[in-house]
mmCIF file of C-alpha atoms and ligand atoms in Angstrom:
data_model
loop_
_atom_site.group_PDB
_atom_site.id
_atom_site.type_symbol
_atom_site.label_atom_id
_atom_site.label_comp_id
_atom_site.label_asym_id
_atom_site.label_seq_id
_atom_site.Cartn_x
_atom_site.Cartn_y
_atom_site.Cartn_z
ATOM 1 C CA UNK A 1108 -56.795 -20.460 21.998
ATOM 2 C CA UNK A 1109 -56.579 -21.624 19.093
ATOM 3 C CA UNK A 1110 -55.314 -18.625 17.385
ATOM 4 C CA UNK A 1111 -52.470 -19.195 19.777
ATOM 5 C CA UNK A 1112 -50.999 -22.137 18.801
ATOM 6 C CA UNK A 1113 -52.073 -21.475 14.796
ATOM 7 C CA UNK A 1114 -49.418 -18.338 15.613
ATOM 8 C CA UNK A 1115 -46.999 -20.145 16.835
ATOM 9 C CA UNK A 1116 -46.588 -22.782 14.361
ATOM 10 C CA UNK A 1117 -45.770 -20.214 11.473
ATOM 11 C CA UNK A 1118 -43.965 -17.979 14.324
ATOM 12 C CA UNK A 1119 -42.513 -21.672 14.667
ATOM 13 C CA UNK A 1120 -40.991 -20.354 18.558
ATOM 14 C CA UNK A 1121 -40.826 -23.072 20.282
ATOM 15 C CA UNK A 1122 -39.534 -23.640 24.509
ATOM 16 C CA UNK A 1123 -39.483 -21.086 26.479
ATOM 17 C CA UNK A 1124 -40.848 -18.896 24.102
ATOM 18 C CA UNK A 1125 -44.761 -19.531 23.801
ATOM 19 C CA UNK A 1126 -47.355 -16.952 22.622
ATOM 20 C CA UNK A 1127 -49.032 -15.896 25.141
ATOM 21 C CA UNK A 1128 -51.810 -13.624 23.638
ATOM 22 C CA UNK A 1129 -53.362 -12.808 20.085
ATOM 23 C CA UNK A 1130 -54.942 -8.937 20.084
ATOM 24 C CA UNK A 1131 -56.614 -7.677 17.576
ATOM 25 C CA UNK A 1132 -56.208 -3.706 17.010
ATOM 26 C CA UNK A 1133 -59.766 -3.250 14.396
ATOM 27 C CA UNK A 1134 -59.320 0.828 14.609
ATOM 28 C CA UNK A 1135 -55.076 0.605 13.693
ATOM 29 C CA UNK A 1136 -55.023 -2.413 11.071
ATOM 30 C CA UNK A 1137 -52.494 -4.293 13.604
ATOM 31 C CA UNK A 1138 -52.693 -7.747 15.213
ATOM 32 C CA UNK A 1139 -50.321 -7.706 18.410
ATOM 33 C CA UNK A 1140 -49.095 -11.690 19.304
ATOM 34 C CA UNK A 1141 -47.459 -10.987 22.905
ATOM 35 C CA UNK A 1142 -45.191 -13.108 23.519
ATOM 36 C CA UNK A 1143 -43.845 -14.407 26.651
ATOM 37 C CA UNK A 1144 -40.924 -17.063 28.592
ATOM 38 C CA UNK A 1145 -42.869 -20.515 30.461
ATOM 39 C CA UNK A 1146 -41.044 -20.903 33.937
ATOM 40 C CA UNK A 1147 -37.828 -20.190 35.137
ATOM 41 C CA UNK A 1148 -34.773 -18.960 32.770
ATOM 42 C CA UNK A 1149 -31.828 -18.456 33.382
ATOM 43 C CA UNK A 1150 -30.329 -15.854 31.488
ATOM 44 C CA UNK A 1151 -26.985 -15.681 28.846
ATOM 45 C CA UNK A 1152 -24.921 -12.736 27.723
ATOM 46 C CA UNK A 1153 -25.320 -12.779 24.087
ATOM 47 C CA UNK A 1154 -21.825 -11.894 22.959
ATOM 48 C CA UNK A 1155 -19.623 -14.691 25.765
ATOM 49 C CA UNK A 1156 -22.633 -16.854 26.037
ATOM 50 C CA UNK A 1157 -22.044 -17.505 29.746
ATOM 51 C CA UNK A 1158 -25.131 -17.313 32.206
ATOM 52 C CA UNK A 1159 -25.926 -13.441 34.123
ATOM 53 C CA UNK A 1160 -27.258 -12.687 37.289
ATOM 54 C CA UNK A 1161 -30.797 -11.899 36.606
ATOM 55 C CA UNK A 1162 -31.259 -8.391 36.503
ATOM 56 C CA UNK A 1163 -35.308 -7.218 35.149
ATOM 57 C CA UNK A 1164 -36.579 -7.551 31.827
ATOM 58 C CA UNK A 1165 -37.244 -5.337 29.285
ATOM 59 C CA UNK A 1166 -40.325 -4.244 26.840
ATOM 60 C CA UNK A 1167 -39.642 -5.344 23.488
ATOM 61 C CA UNK A 1168 -40.937 -5.414 19.784
ATOM 62 C CA UNK A 1169 -41.161 -6.391 16.280
ATOM 63 C CA UNK A 1170 -42.423 -6.266 13.030
ATOM 64 C CA UNK A 1171 -43.697 -9.295 12.016
ATOM 65 C CA UNK A 1172 -44.692 -10.357 8.168
ATOM 66 C CA UNK A 1173 -48.243 -8.629 7.702
ATOM 67 C CA UNK A 1174 -50.939 -11.333 8.736
ATOM 68 C CA UNK A 1175 -53.867 -10.633 5.661
ATOM 69 C CA UNK A 1176 -52.444 -7.357 5.577
ATOM 70 C CA UNK A 1177 -52.946 -6.448 9.237
ATOM 71 C CA UNK A 1178 -49.832 -5.146 10.341
ATOM 72 C CA UNK A 1179 -48.134 -7.548 13.231
ATOM 73 C CA UNK A 1180 -46.427 -7.355 15.729
ATOM 74 C CA UNK A 1181 -44.647 -9.362 18.154
ATOM 75 C CA UNK A 1182 -44.180 -8.311 21.724
ATOM 76 C CA UNK A 1183 -42.305 -9.773 24.736
ATOM 77 C CA UNK A 1184 -41.212 -8.914 27.789
ATOM 78 C CA UNK A 1185 -36.852 -9.716 27.837
ATOM 79 C CA UNK A 1186 -35.065 -10.579 30.436
ATOM 80 C CA UNK A 1187 -31.993 -9.166 30.604
ATOM 81 C CA UNK A 1188 -28.951 -10.009 33.478
ATOM 82 C CA UNK A 1189 -25.257 -8.561 34.826
ATOM 83 C CA UNK A 1190 -22.352 -10.977 32.398
ATOM 84 C CA UNK A 1191 -19.451 -9.925 34.653
ATOM 85 C CA UNK A 1192 -17.358 -9.791 31.851
ATOM 86 C CA UNK A 1193 -20.578 -7.593 29.488
ATOM 87 C CA UNK A 1194 -22.179 -5.820 31.994
ATOM 88 C CA UNK A 1195 -26.180 -5.508 32.041
ATOM 89 C CA UNK A 1196 -27.529 -7.144 28.228
ATOM 90 C CA UNK A 1197 -30.389 -8.267 26.822
ATOM 91 C CA UNK A 1198 -31.023 -12.106 26.000
ATOM 92 C CA UNK A 1199 -31.714 -12.991 22.086
ATOM 93 C CA UNK A 1200 -34.947 -13.907 21.073
ATOM 94 C CA UNK A 1201 -35.293 -16.469 18.432
ATOM 95 C CA UNK A 1202 -37.338 -14.599 15.986
ATOM 96 C CA UNK A 1203 -35.362 -12.062 15.677
ATOM 97 C CA UNK A 1204 -31.251 -10.322 15.266
ATOM 98 C CA UNK A 1205 -30.345 -8.612 18.244
ATOM 99 C CA UNK A 1206 -30.763 -4.638 17.609
ATOM 100 C CA UNK A 1207 -32.930 -5.187 14.581
ATOM 101 C CA UNK A 1208 -37.447 -3.917 15.497
ATOM 102 C CA UNK A 1209 -37.904 -6.143 12.937
ATOM 103 C CA UNK A 1210 -38.118 -10.201 13.229
ATOM 104 C CA UNK A 1211 -35.485 -12.066 10.744
ATOM 105 C CA UNK A 1212 -39.141 -13.376 8.701
ATOM 106 C CA UNK A 1213 -39.459 -9.923 8.357
ATOM 107 C CA UNK A 1214 -36.188 -9.092 6.931
ATOM 108 C CA UNK A 1215 -35.766 -11.529 4.604
ATOM 109 C CA UNK A 1216 -38.911 -10.317 2.907
ATOM 110 C CA UNK A 1217 -37.131 -7.376 3.061
ATOM 111 C CA UNK A 1218 -34.100 -8.068 1.242
ATOM 112 C CA UNK A 1219 -35.640 -10.220 -1.316
ATOM 113 C CA UNK A 1220 -37.554 -6.980 -2.091
ATOM 114 C CA UNK A 1221 -34.778 -4.436 -2.063
ATOM 115 C CA UNK A 1222 -32.759 -7.213 -4.505
ATOM 116 C CA UNK A 1223 -35.680 -6.336 -7.527
ATOM 117 C CA UNK A 1224 -36.460 -2.890 -6.552
ATOM 118 C CA UNK A 1225 -35.409 0.671 -5.814
ATOM 119 C CA UNK A 1226 -35.404 1.582 -2.056
ATOM 120 C CA UNK A 1227 -37.600 3.963 -2.448
ATOM 121 C CA UNK A 1228 -40.301 1.858 -3.413
ATOM 122 C CA UNK A 1229 -39.674 -0.757 -1.153
ATOM 123 C CA UNK A 1230 -40.402 1.968 2.222
ATOM 124 C CA UNK A 1231 -43.389 2.533 0.168
ATOM 125 C CA UNK A 1232 -44.380 -1.070 -0.241
ATOM 126 C CA UNK A 1233 -43.880 -2.359 3.131
ATOM 127 C CA UNK A 1234 -44.802 0.931 4.959
ATOM 128 C CA UNK A 1235 -41.218 1.463 6.443
ATOM 129 C CA UNK A 1236 -39.458 4.637 6.290
ATOM 130 C CA UNK A 1237 -36.454 5.535 4.399
ATOM 131 C CA UNK A 1238 -34.358 4.965 7.327
ATOM 132 C CA UNK A 1239 -35.606 1.905 8.291
ATOM 133 C CA UNK A 1240 -35.274 0.331 4.283
ATOM 134 C CA UNK A 1241 -31.453 0.981 4.326
ATOM 135 C CA UNK A 1242 -30.674 -0.031 7.941
ATOM 136 C CA UNK A 1243 -31.691 -3.783 7.046
ATOM 137 C CA UNK A 1244 -29.544 -2.855 3.837
ATOM 138 C CA UNK A 1245 -27.006 -1.736 6.261
ATOM 139 C CA UNK A 1246 -27.242 -4.594 8.440
ATOM 140 C CA UNK A 1247 -27.758 -7.385 5.056
ATOM 141 C CA UNK A 1248 -24.018 -6.143 3.962
ATOM 142 C CA UNK A 1249 -22.639 -6.190 7.829
ATOM 143 C CA UNK A 1250 -23.802 -9.868 8.292
ATOM 144 C CA UNK A 1251 -22.205 -11.047 4.753
ATOM 145 C CA UNK A 1252 -18.786 -9.441 4.615
ATOM 146 C CA UNK A 1253 -18.474 -10.948 8.330
ATOM 147 C CA UNK A 1254 -19.931 -14.822 7.274
ATOM 148 C CA UNK A 1255 -17.076 -13.796 4.117
ATOM 149 C CA UNK A 1256 -14.554 -15.635 2.805
ATOM 150 C CA UNK A 1257 -12.326 -14.916 0.025
ATOM 151 C CA UNK A 1258 -11.172 -18.058 -2.705
ATOM 152 C CA UNK A 1259 -10.701 -18.031 -5.935
ATOM 153 C CA UNK A 1260 -8.159 -14.999 -5.740
ATOM 154 C CA UNK A 1261 -6.177 -15.186 -9.116
ATOM 155 C CA UNK A 1262 -7.929 -12.663 -11.031
ATOM 156 C CA UNK A 1263 -8.861 -9.218 -10.398
ATOM 157 C CA UNK A 1264 -9.864 -5.779 -11.608
ATOM 158 C CA UNK A 1265 -10.184 -2.750 -10.644
ATOM 159 C CA UNK A 1266 -11.661 0.180 -11.575
ATOM 160 C CA UNK A 1267 -12.665 3.236 -10.916
ATOM 161 C CA UNK A 1268 -16.767 4.614 -11.123
ATOM 162 C CA UNK A 1269 -18.056 7.950 -10.013
ATOM 163 C CA UNK A 1270 -20.436 8.442 -7.691
ATOM 164 C CA UNK A 1271 -21.845 11.943 -9.431
ATOM 165 C CA UNK A 1272 -21.258 12.981 -12.385
ATOM 166 C CA UNK A 1273 -17.025 14.393 -12.438
ATOM 167 C CA UNK A 1274 -16.969 13.356 -8.405
ATOM 168 C CA UNK A 1275 -16.384 11.934 -5.858
ATOM 169 C CA UNK A 1276 -14.260 8.460 -6.816
ATOM 170 C CA UNK A 1277 -15.043 4.716 -5.867
ATOM 171 C CA UNK A 1278 -12.330 2.335 -6.396
ATOM 172 C CA UNK A 1279 -13.945 -0.754 -7.142
ATOM 173 C CA UNK A 1280 -11.780 -4.309 -6.581
ATOM 174 C CA UNK A 1281 -13.996 -7.510 -8.546
ATOM 175 C CA UNK A 1282 -12.706 -10.812 -8.880
ATOM 176 C CA UNK A 1283 -12.977 -11.411 -12.990
ATOM 177 C CA UNK A 1284 -14.018 -15.063 -12.003
ATOM 178 C CA UNK A 1285 -16.958 -14.643 -9.936
ATOM 179 C CA UNK A 1286 -18.682 -11.213 -11.354
ATOM 180 C CA UNK A 1287 -18.833 -10.329 -7.289
ATOM 181 C CA UNK A 1288 -17.469 -6.579 -5.845
ATOM 182 C CA UNK A 1289 -15.209 -7.678 -3.952
ATOM 183 C CA UNK A 1290 -14.371 -4.399 -1.898
ATOM 184 C CA UNK A 1291 -15.831 -0.694 -2.556
ATOM 185 C CA UNK A 1292 -12.844 2.152 -1.656
ATOM 186 C CA UNK A 1293 -13.428 5.957 -1.280
ATOM 187 C CA UNK A 1294 -11.386 7.778 -3.801
ATOM 188 C CA UNK A 1295 -8.471 6.549 -6.395
ATOM 189 C CA UNK A 1296 -6.033 6.745 -4.852
ATOM 190 C CA UNK A 1297 -3.473 4.373 -3.684
ATOM 191 C CA UNK A 1298 -4.611 3.781 0.063
ATOM 192 C CA UNK A 1299 -8.143 2.906 -1.513
ATOM 193 C CA UNK A 1300 -6.619 0.084 -3.353
ATOM 194 C CA UNK A 1301 -4.210 -0.989 -0.851
ATOM 195 C CA UNK A 1302 -6.827 -0.866 1.904
ATOM 196 C CA UNK A 1303 -8.304 -4.177 -0.420
ATOM 197 C CA UNK A 1304 -4.857 -6.061 0.028
ATOM 198 C CA UNK A 1305 -4.327 -5.495 3.060
ATOM 199 C CA UNK A 1306 -7.859 -7.036 4.415
ATOM 200 C CA UNK A 1307 -6.385 -9.742 2.375
ATOM 201 C CA UNK A 1308 -4.651 -12.675 5.132
ATOM 202 C CA UNK A 1309 -0.669 -13.762 2.919
ATOM 203 C CA UNK A 1310 -1.966 -16.922 2.073
ATOM 204 C CA UNK A 1311 -5.218 -14.632 -0.018
ATOM 205 C CA UNK A 1312 -2.730 -12.674 -1.581
ATOM 206 C CA UNK A 1313 -1.453 -15.123 -2.786
ATOM 207 C CA UNK A 1314 -3.660 -16.807 -5.020
ATOM 208 C CA UNK A 1315 -3.939 -13.237 -6.619
ATOM 209 C CA UNK A 1316 -2.518 -14.071 -9.833
ATOM 210 C CA UNK A 1317 -3.400 -10.947 -12.440
ATOM 211 C CA UNK A 1318 -5.153 -7.678 -11.886
ATOM 212 C CA UNK A 1319 -6.631 -5.872 -15.530
ATOM 213 C CA UNK A 1320 -6.599 -2.122 -14.400
ATOM 214 C CA UNK A 1321 -6.613 1.428 -16.369
ATOM 215 C CA UNK A 1322 -2.684 2.800 -16.727
ATOM 216 C CA UNK A 1323 -3.774 5.024 -13.307
ATOM 217 C CA UNK A 1324 -0.657 5.842 -10.779
ATOM 218 C CA UNK A 1325 -2.700 5.045 -7.756
ATOM 219 C CA UNK A 1326 -3.424 1.513 -8.290
ATOM 220 C CA UNK A 1327 0.385 0.483 -10.490
ATOM 221 C CA UNK A 1328 1.669 1.828 -6.758
ATOM 222 C CA UNK A 1329 -0.343 -0.360 -4.263
ATOM 223 C CA UNK A 1330 -0.355 -3.156 -6.322
ATOM 224 C CA UNK A 1331 3.673 -2.862 -6.863
ATOM 225 C CA UNK A 1332 3.315 -2.954 -3.615
ATOM 226 C CA UNK A 1333 1.925 -5.094 -1.775
ATOM 227 C CA UNK A 1334 1.274 -7.415 -5.091
ATOM 228 C CA UNK A 1335 4.871 -7.812 -5.815
ATOM 229 C CA UNK A 1336 4.012 -10.993 -8.221
ATOM 230 C CA UNK A 1337 0.646 -10.326 -9.088
ATOM 231 C CA UNK A 1338 0.413 -9.673 -12.984
ATOM 232 C CA UNK A 1339 -0.340 -6.012 -13.816
ATOM 233 C CA UNK A 1340 -2.878 -6.593 -17.119
ATOM 234 C CA UNK A 1341 -3.698 -2.712 -18.186
ATOM 235 C CA UNK A 1342 -7.184 -3.274 -19.132
ATOM 236 C CA UNK A 1343 -7.279 -3.048 -23.715
ATOM 237 C CA UNK A 1344 -10.906 -0.806 -23.349
ATOM 238 C CA UNK A 1345 -8.865 1.679 -21.265
ATOM 239 C CA UNK A 1346 -5.899 1.286 -23.614
ATOM 240 C CA UNK A 1347 -7.413 1.989 -26.542
ATOM 241 C CA UNK A 1348 -9.550 5.153 -25.227
ATOM 242 C CA UNK A 1349 -6.900 6.964 -25.111
ATOM 243 C CA UNK A 1350 -6.297 6.768 -29.004
ATOM 244 C CA UNK A 1351 -10.002 7.084 -29.377
ATOM 245 C CA UNK A 1352 -9.325 10.384 -27.856
ATOM 246 C CA UNK A 1353 -6.749 10.767 -30.085
ATOM 247 C CA UNK A 1354 -8.963 10.908 -32.810
ATOM 248 C CA UNK A 1355 -11.982 12.824 -32.080
ATOM 249 C CA UNK A 1356 -9.167 15.834 -31.430
ATOM 250 C CA UNK A 1357 -8.224 15.311 -34.612
ATOM 251 C CA UNK A 1358 -11.057 15.431 -36.008
ATOM 252 C CA UNK A 1359 -11.911 19.003 -34.489
ATOM 253 C CA UNK A 1360 -9.103 20.517 -35.445
ATOM 254 C CA UNK A 1361 -9.218 19.143 -38.820
ATOM 255 C CA UNK A 1362 -12.813 20.023 -38.924
ATOM 256 C CA UNK A 1363 -12.189 23.162 -37.788
ATOM 257 C CA UNK A 1364 -10.079 24.138 -41.046
ATOM 258 C CA UNK A 1365 -12.084 22.429 -43.596
ATOM 259 C CA UNK A 1366 -14.561 24.740 -42.316
ATOM 260 C CA UNK A 1367 -13.040 27.907 -42.963
ATOM 261 C CA UNK A 1368 -12.461 26.941 -45.657
ATOM 262 C CA UNK A 1369 -16.193 26.223 -46.674
ATOM 263 C CA UNK A 1370 -15.801 22.390 -46.505
ATOM 264 C CA UNK A 1371 -18.416 20.794 -43.829
ATOM 265 C CA UNK A 1372 -17.399 17.192 -44.578
ATOM 266 C CA UNK A 1373 -16.357 16.695 -41.266
ATOM 267 C CA UNK A 1374 -19.936 17.635 -40.071
ATOM 268 C CA UNK A 1375 -21.906 16.139 -37.644
ATOM 269 C CA UNK A 1376 -19.792 12.551 -37.771
ATOM 270 C CA UNK A 1377 -18.593 12.444 -33.983
ATOM 271 C CA UNK A 1378 -20.089 9.553 -32.883
ATOM 272 C CA UNK A 1379 -18.914 7.248 -37.032
ATOM 273 C CA UNK A 1380 -15.484 7.383 -36.106
ATOM 274 C CA UNK A 1381 -16.057 6.318 -32.667
ATOM 275 C CA UNK A 1382 -19.040 3.859 -33.611
ATOM 276 C CA UNK A 1383 -17.975 0.447 -34.808
ATOM 277 C CA UNK A 1384 -18.360 0.121 -38.670
ATOM 278 C CA UNK A 1385 -20.152 -3.406 -38.676
ATOM 279 C CA UNK A 1386 -22.703 -1.597 -36.457
ATOM 280 C CA UNK A 1387 -23.911 1.044 -38.943
ATOM 281 C CA UNK A 1388 -26.502 1.068 -40.578
ATOM 282 C CA UNK A 1389 -26.261 0.032 -44.528
ATOM 283 C CA UNK A 1390 -26.362 4.317 -45.332
ATOM 284 C CA UNK A 1391 -23.924 5.703 -42.820
ATOM 285 C CA UNK A 1392 -21.452 2.437 -43.405
ATOM 286 C CA UNK A 1393 -21.652 3.726 -47.155
ATOM 287 C CA UNK A 1394 -21.123 7.227 -45.959
ATOM 288 C CA UNK A 1395 -18.188 6.398 -43.635
ATOM 289 C CA UNK A 1396 -16.653 3.954 -45.981
ATOM 290 C CA UNK A 1397 -16.381 6.859 -48.372
ATOM 291 C CA UNK A 1398 -14.963 8.782 -45.221
ATOM 292 C CA UNK A 1399 -13.209 7.037 -44.479
ATOM 293 C CA UNK A 1400 -11.324 6.130 -47.451
ATOM 294 C CA UNK A 1401 -10.849 9.765 -48.001
ATOM 295 C CA UNK A 1402 -7.378 11.599 -47.450
ATOM 296 C CA UNK A 1403 -8.251 13.165 -44.050
ATOM 297 C CA UNK A 1404 -6.078 12.993 -41.874
ATOM 298 C CA UNK A 1405 -9.287 12.080 -39.179
ATOM 299 C CA UNK A 1406 -9.537 9.177 -41.562
ATOM 300 C CA UNK A 1407 -5.656 8.096 -41.423
ATOM 301 C CA UNK A 1408 -5.867 8.334 -37.627
ATOM 302 C CA UNK A 1409 -9.128 6.006 -37.222
ATOM 303 C CA UNK A 1410 -7.007 3.684 -39.635
ATOM 304 C CA UNK A 1411 -4.519 3.767 -37.060
ATOM 305 C CA UNK A 1412 -6.332 3.351 -34.245
ATOM 306 C CA UNK A 1413 -8.451 0.374 -35.951
ATOM 307 C CA UNK A 1414 -5.313 -1.291 -35.657
ATOM 308 C CA UNK A 1415 -4.361 -0.798 -33.134
ATOM 309 C CA UNK A 1416 -7.213 -3.431 -32.209
ATOM 310 C CA UNK A 1417 -4.935 -6.201 -33.373
ATOM 311 C CA UNK A 1418 -2.481 -6.320 -30.400
ATOM 312 C CA UNK A 1419 -5.112 -8.563 -28.734
ATOM 313 C CA UNK A 1420 -5.085 -11.072 -31.321
ATOM 314 C CA UNK A 1421 -2.098 -12.121 -30.786
ATOM 315 C CA UNK A 1422 -0.558 -15.505 -29.426
ATOM 316 C CA UNK A 1423 3.754 -15.245 -28.653
ATOM 317 C CA UNK A 1424 5.266 -12.340 -27.253
ATOM 318 C CA UNK A 1425 6.848 -11.724 -29.803
ATOM 319 C CA UNK A 1426 4.846 -11.935 -32.787
ATOM 320 C CA UNK A 1427 2.860 -9.103 -31.273
ATOM 321 C CA UNK A 1428 6.549 -7.431 -30.033
ATOM 322 C CA UNK A 1429 7.215 -6.474 -33.797
ATOM 323 C CA UNK A 1430 3.307 -5.999 -35.052
ATOM 324 C CA UNK A 1431 3.266 -3.561 -32.094
ATOM 325 C CA UNK A 1432 6.541 -1.379 -33.527
ATOM 326 C CA UNK A 1433 5.208 -1.801 -36.776
ATOM 327 C CA UNK A 1434 2.339 0.051 -35.600
ATOM 328 C CA UNK A 1435 4.483 2.357 -33.088
ATOM 329 C CA UNK A 1436 6.534 3.579 -36.062
ATOM 330 C CA UNK A 1437 3.626 4.157 -38.528
ATOM 331 C CA UNK A 1438 1.994 6.051 -35.636
ATOM 332 C CA UNK A 1439 4.943 8.333 -35.427
ATOM 333 C CA UNK A 1440 5.386 8.890 -39.037
ATOM 334 C CA UNK A 1441 2.146 10.048 -38.754
ATOM 335 C CA UNK A 1442 2.231 14.407 -37.770
ATOM 336 C CA UNK A 1443 -0.754 14.064 -36.300
ATOM 337 C CA UNK A 1444 0.351 15.333 -32.641
ATOM 338 C CA UNK A 1445 -2.526 13.482 -30.435
ATOM 339 C CA UNK A 1446 -1.802 9.906 -31.921
ATOM 340 C CA UNK A 1447 1.906 10.145 -31.929
ATOM 341 C CA UNK A 1448 0.976 11.139 -28.484
ATOM 342 C CA UNK A 1449 -1.368 8.223 -27.692
ATOM 343 C CA UNK A 1450 0.703 6.223 -29.111
ATOM 344 C CA UNK A 1451 3.476 7.197 -27.116
ATOM 345 C CA UNK A 1452 1.870 6.301 -24.051
ATOM 346 C CA UNK A 1453 0.757 2.675 -25.418
ATOM 347 C CA UNK A 1454 4.717 2.540 -25.618
ATOM 348 C CA UNK A 1455 5.394 2.714 -21.910
ATOM 349 C CA UNK A 1456 3.157 0.547 -20.531
ATOM 350 C CA UNK A 1457 3.097 -2.369 -23.151
ATOM 351 C CA UNK A 1458 4.734 -4.709 -20.757
ATOM 352 C CA UNK A 1459 1.349 -4.619 -19.082
ATOM 353 C CA UNK A 1460 -0.659 -4.579 -22.015
ATOM 354 C CA UNK A 1461 1.371 -7.955 -23.294
ATOM 355 C CA UNK A 1462 0.539 -9.704 -20.298
ATOM 356 C CA UNK A 1463 -2.744 -9.681 -21.601
ATOM 357 C CA UNK A 1464 -1.471 -12.500 -23.845
ATOM 358 C CA UNK A 1465 -1.058 -14.496 -20.995
ATOM 359 C CA UNK A 1466 -4.021 -13.369 -18.647
ATOM 360 C CA UNK A 1467 -7.183 -12.653 -20.724
ATOM 361 C CA UNK A 1468 -8.918 -9.934 -18.692
ATOM 362 C CA UNK A 1469 -10.578 -7.022 -18.642
ATOM 363 C CA UNK A 1470 -12.772 -4.755 -16.411
ATOM 364 C CA UNK A 1471 -15.656 -5.307 -19.115
ATOM 365 C CA UNK A 1472 -15.873 -8.584 -17.991
ATOM 366 C CA UNK A 1473 -17.871 -7.607 -15.360
ATOM 367 C CA UNK A 1474 -20.875 -6.602 -17.485
ATOM 368 C CA UNK A 1475 -23.056 -6.972 -15.638
ATOM 369 C CA UNK A 1476 -21.864 -5.134 -12.334
ATOM 370 C CA UNK A 1477 -20.930 -2.186 -14.797
ATOM 371 C CA UNK A 1478 -24.901 -2.781 -14.929
ATOM 372 C CA UNK A 1479 -25.880 -2.571 -11.558
ATOM 373 C CA UNK A 1480 -23.497 0.294 -10.224
ATOM 374 C CA UNK A 1481 -25.679 2.050 -13.009
ATOM 375 C CA UNK A 1482 -29.171 1.292 -12.121
ATOM 376 C CA UNK A 1483 -27.991 1.794 -8.024
ATOM 377 C CA UNK A 1484 -26.748 5.380 -9.134
ATOM 378 C CA UNK A 1485 -29.493 6.055 -11.008
ATOM 379 C CA UNK A 1486 -32.109 4.700 -8.725
ATOM 380 C CA UNK A 1487 -30.421 7.153 -6.245
ATOM 381 C CA UNK A 1488 -32.115 10.230 -5.862
ATOM 382 C CA UNK A 1489 -32.870 8.623 -1.522
ATOM 383 C CA UNK A 1490 -28.449 8.473 -1.206
ATOM 384 C CA UNK A 1491 -26.987 11.362 1.141
ATOM 385 C CA UNK A 1492 -23.524 10.416 0.790
ATOM 386 C CA UNK A 1493 -21.395 8.072 -0.309
ATOM 387 C CA UNK A 1494 -21.161 5.636 2.601
ATOM 388 C CA UNK A 1495 -25.042 4.484 1.307
ATOM 389 C CA UNK A 1496 -23.667 3.941 -2.523
ATOM 390 C CA UNK A 1497 -20.953 2.205 -0.911
ATOM 391 C CA UNK A 1498 -23.808 -0.196 0.776
ATOM 392 C CA UNK A 1499 -25.915 -0.284 -1.870
ATOM 393 C CA UNK A 1500 -22.727 -1.555 -4.257
ATOM 394 C CA UNK A 1501 -21.956 -4.688 -1.734
ATOM 395 C CA UNK A 1502 -26.071 -5.029 -1.483
ATOM 396 C CA UNK A 1503 -26.883 -6.067 -5.355
ATOM 397 C CA UNK A 1504 -22.658 -6.540 -6.391
ATOM 398 C CA UNK A 1505 -21.420 -8.451 -3.465
ATOM 399 C CA UNK A 1506 -23.138 -11.930 -4.096
ATOM 400 C CA UNK A 1507 -23.002 -12.125 -0.563
ATOM 401 C CA UNK A 1508 -25.020 -14.024 2.260
ATOM 402 C CA UNK A 1509 -27.637 -11.463 3.053
ATOM 403 C CA UNK A 1510 -29.970 -13.505 4.643
ATOM 404 C CA UNK A 1511 -30.261 -13.411 9.371
ATOM 405 C CA UNK A 1512 -30.739 -15.632 10.786
ATOM 406 C CA UNK A 1513 -32.870 -18.248 10.322
ATOM 407 C CA UNK A 1514 -35.441 -19.087 12.682
ATOM 408 C CA UNK A 1515 -35.161 -22.466 14.810
HETATM 409 ZN ZN1 ZN B 2871 -20.879 -11.881 28.645
#
């Protein structure tokens, strides 16, 4: 008698449900809690909540939080009835969500663990199959997406992420103010981004004032089509990257030419030209200074690249434009083909680069998200398909309300 009351209390089970029996199966290291219904209950449809005509009952079981290391299972005969609209349905129970084999408290525990450890580790610790763990995660995300309402959408970022190196791209839309992933689209197509814009109401779309992105035509098209009033801000790191790559091309070519003449000054310097000199150790700094002050082509390309960074320090459009035209002239006269080409790309996109002066946003603002996505990829050995990757990103980076409804 005592143990029944105890379980009734800790499970938070109330009328008409009650704990009928508690049994300990020592061999299986399991505690079985049988829950029954007191009195007659009019079964209500779980979908429309209308009374159903009586039908029968089916035995079901749910895994609950362990009791002193014993696996604890709740079982109950749950009535089914016939709803005029929805057919034969089983009534809902207060300790679990529909369709789950776990109690709400157990799912909550699993969700807490999943936010801190890999799916494989959680499966091992809670003695669940990988499939069960993933099921909990998927339901949590579905629940969170249903509860979510979009707000504060003024500044968003669109970025691409590779699922596996070199292929399977995803489109990630981020709320830059909140640092939350709003949408994960497959591929990096116009449609992948338009799907996000289409999911918003007119009012929500109207909130978007600026979108940070790479100079990627598909994202530009989607944004111009769906949110024509929003400003596009080309991500400054992506823009600079074009010139950084040009410096590297110049270095490779020059290195080859020098080595033919027995000059190996540029050998092994690739990363020196990519590293911020301020982060270099003293010895490295001294050696690099000699290189960059030399008359090498690579040094010239590097100086052009470094100077471009100043573009983002201006406050006024006119001043920024006159700086840029000086810079562009210098790059054009550099006689370095890769640099000239990169400068042309930057020039063609200048209008939507200078929008930064009004909306200083970049995708690197959501650095926390980038490192989480890296972690997800790292712990993703069990992922068989992109859908699972998508679920994991929304689970960890969506800032969603993931828990099931609390037991009453
Ligand atoms: Zn119904």
